[in-house]
GROMACS .gro file of C-alpha atoms in nm:
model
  108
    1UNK     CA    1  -2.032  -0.751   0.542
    2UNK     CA    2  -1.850  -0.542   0.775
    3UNK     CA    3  -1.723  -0.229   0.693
    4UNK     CA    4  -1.302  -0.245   0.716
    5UNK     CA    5  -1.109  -0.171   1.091
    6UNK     CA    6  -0.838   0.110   0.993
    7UNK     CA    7  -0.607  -0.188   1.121
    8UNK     CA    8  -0.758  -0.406   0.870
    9UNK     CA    9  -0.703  -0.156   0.577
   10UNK     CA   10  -0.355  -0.069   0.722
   11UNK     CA   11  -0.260  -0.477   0.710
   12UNK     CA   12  -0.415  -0.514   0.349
   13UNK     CA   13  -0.222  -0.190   0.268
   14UNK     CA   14   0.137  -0.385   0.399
   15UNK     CA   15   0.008  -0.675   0.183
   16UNK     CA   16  -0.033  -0.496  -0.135
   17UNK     CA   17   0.277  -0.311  -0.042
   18UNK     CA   18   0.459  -0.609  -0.093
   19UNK     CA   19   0.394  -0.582  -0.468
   20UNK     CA   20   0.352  -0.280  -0.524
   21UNK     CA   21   0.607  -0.094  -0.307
   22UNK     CA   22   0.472   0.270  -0.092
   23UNK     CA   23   0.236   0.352  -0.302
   24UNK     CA   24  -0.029   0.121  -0.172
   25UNK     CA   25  -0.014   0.349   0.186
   26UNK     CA   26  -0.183   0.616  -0.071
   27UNK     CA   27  -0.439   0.376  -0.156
   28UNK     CA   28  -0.822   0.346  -0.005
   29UNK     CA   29  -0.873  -0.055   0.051
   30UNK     CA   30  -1.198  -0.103   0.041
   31UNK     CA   31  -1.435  -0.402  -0.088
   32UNK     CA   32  -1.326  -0.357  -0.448
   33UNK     CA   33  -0.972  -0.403  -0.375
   34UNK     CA   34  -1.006  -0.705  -0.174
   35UNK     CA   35  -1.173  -0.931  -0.437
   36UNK     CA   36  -0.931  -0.839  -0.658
   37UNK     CA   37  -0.649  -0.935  -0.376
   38UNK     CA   38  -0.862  -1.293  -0.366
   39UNK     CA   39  -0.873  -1.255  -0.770
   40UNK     CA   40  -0.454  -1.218  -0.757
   41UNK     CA   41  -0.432  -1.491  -0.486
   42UNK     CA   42  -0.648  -1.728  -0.707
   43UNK     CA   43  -0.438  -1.682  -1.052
   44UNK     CA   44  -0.127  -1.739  -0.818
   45UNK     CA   45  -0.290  -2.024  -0.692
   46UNK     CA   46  -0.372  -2.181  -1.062
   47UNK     CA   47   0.030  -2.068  -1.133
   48UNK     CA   48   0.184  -2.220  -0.834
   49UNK     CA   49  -0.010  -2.587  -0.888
   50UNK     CA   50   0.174  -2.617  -1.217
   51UNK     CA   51   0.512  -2.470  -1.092
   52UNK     CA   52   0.533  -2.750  -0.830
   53UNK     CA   53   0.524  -2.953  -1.200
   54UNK     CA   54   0.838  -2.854  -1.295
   55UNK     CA   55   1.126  -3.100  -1.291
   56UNK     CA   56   1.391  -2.990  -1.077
   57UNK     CA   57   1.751  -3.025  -1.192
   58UNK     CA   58   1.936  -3.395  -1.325
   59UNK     CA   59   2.152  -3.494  -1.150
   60UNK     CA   60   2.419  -3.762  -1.274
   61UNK     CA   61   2.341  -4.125  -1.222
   62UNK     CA   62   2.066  -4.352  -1.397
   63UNK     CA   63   1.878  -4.120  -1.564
   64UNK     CA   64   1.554  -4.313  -1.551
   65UNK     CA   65   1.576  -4.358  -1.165
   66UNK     CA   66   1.600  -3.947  -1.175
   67UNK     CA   67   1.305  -3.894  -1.374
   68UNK     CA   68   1.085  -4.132  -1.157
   69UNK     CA   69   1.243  -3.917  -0.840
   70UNK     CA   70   1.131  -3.589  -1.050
   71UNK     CA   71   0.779  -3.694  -1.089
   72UNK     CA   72   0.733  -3.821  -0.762
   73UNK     CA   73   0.885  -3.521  -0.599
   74UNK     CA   74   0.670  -3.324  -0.846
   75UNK     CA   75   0.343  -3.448  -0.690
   76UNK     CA   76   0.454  -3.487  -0.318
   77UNK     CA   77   0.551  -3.085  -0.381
   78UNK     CA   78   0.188  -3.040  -0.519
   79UNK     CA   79   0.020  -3.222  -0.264
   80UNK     CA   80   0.235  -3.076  -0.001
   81UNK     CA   81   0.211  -2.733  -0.090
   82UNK     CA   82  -0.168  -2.666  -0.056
   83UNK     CA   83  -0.180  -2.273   0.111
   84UNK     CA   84   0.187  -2.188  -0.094
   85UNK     CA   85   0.236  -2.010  -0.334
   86UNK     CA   86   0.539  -1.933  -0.559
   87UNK     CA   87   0.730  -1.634  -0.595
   88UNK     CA   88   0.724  -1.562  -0.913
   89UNK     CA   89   0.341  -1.678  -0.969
   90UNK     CA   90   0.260  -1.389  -0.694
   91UNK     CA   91   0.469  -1.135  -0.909
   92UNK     CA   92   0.333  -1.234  -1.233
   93UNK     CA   93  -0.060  -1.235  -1.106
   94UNK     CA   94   0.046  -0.844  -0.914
   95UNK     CA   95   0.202  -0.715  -1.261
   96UNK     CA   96  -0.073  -0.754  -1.476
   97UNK     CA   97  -0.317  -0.648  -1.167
   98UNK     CA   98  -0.171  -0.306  -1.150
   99UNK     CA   99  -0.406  -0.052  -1.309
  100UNK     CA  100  -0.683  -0.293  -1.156
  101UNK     CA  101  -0.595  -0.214  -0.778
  102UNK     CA  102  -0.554   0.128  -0.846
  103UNK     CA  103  -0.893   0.211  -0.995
  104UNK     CA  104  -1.044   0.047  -0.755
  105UNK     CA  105  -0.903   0.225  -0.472
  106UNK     CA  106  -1.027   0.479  -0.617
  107UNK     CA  107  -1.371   0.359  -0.635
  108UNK     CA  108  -1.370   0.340  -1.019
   0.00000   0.00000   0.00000
């Protein structure tokens, strides 16, 4: 593989930044970091398929006719949503990533 452009590192270093604030800009992307950015996209990825699960607010009417609308929605949003991933998945996946990233920018 390739060894990492400077504008390569300074884009993955925006990414990250995006969960983890400035401090990324400190960091040394490298190969380790990146599979664990595909590692963080993946558990986001397992997260967001069962978010687009969740009903979505009743509404007042027949409340069977709503429930068939939820579940339909429910997999049209799954089937839809293929490359997106939920806010809160992302967040949740970065949190728990933390001390991972930086050890491995630092080559640990």
């Amino acid at each position: 593989m390739d060894p990492l452009t400077p504008e390569e590192k300074k884009e993955f270093q925006e990414i990250l930044s995006y969960f983890y604030g400035d401090q990324t800009y400190n960091w040394n992307i490298n190969m380790n970091v990146l599979k664990l950015l595909e590692e963080l996209l993946r558990k986001s990825d397992y997260c967001s398929k069962y978010m687009d699960m969740v009903p979505r607010p009743f509404y007042v009417g027949n409340t069977l006719n709503c429930a068939s609308r939820q579940a339909r929605n429910a997999i049209i949003r799954h089937l839809k949503g293929r490359d997106r991933h939920y806010y809160l998945c992302l967040r949740g996946a970065a949190i728990g990533m933390r001390t991972k990233f930086q050890a491995a920018s630092m080559g640990l």
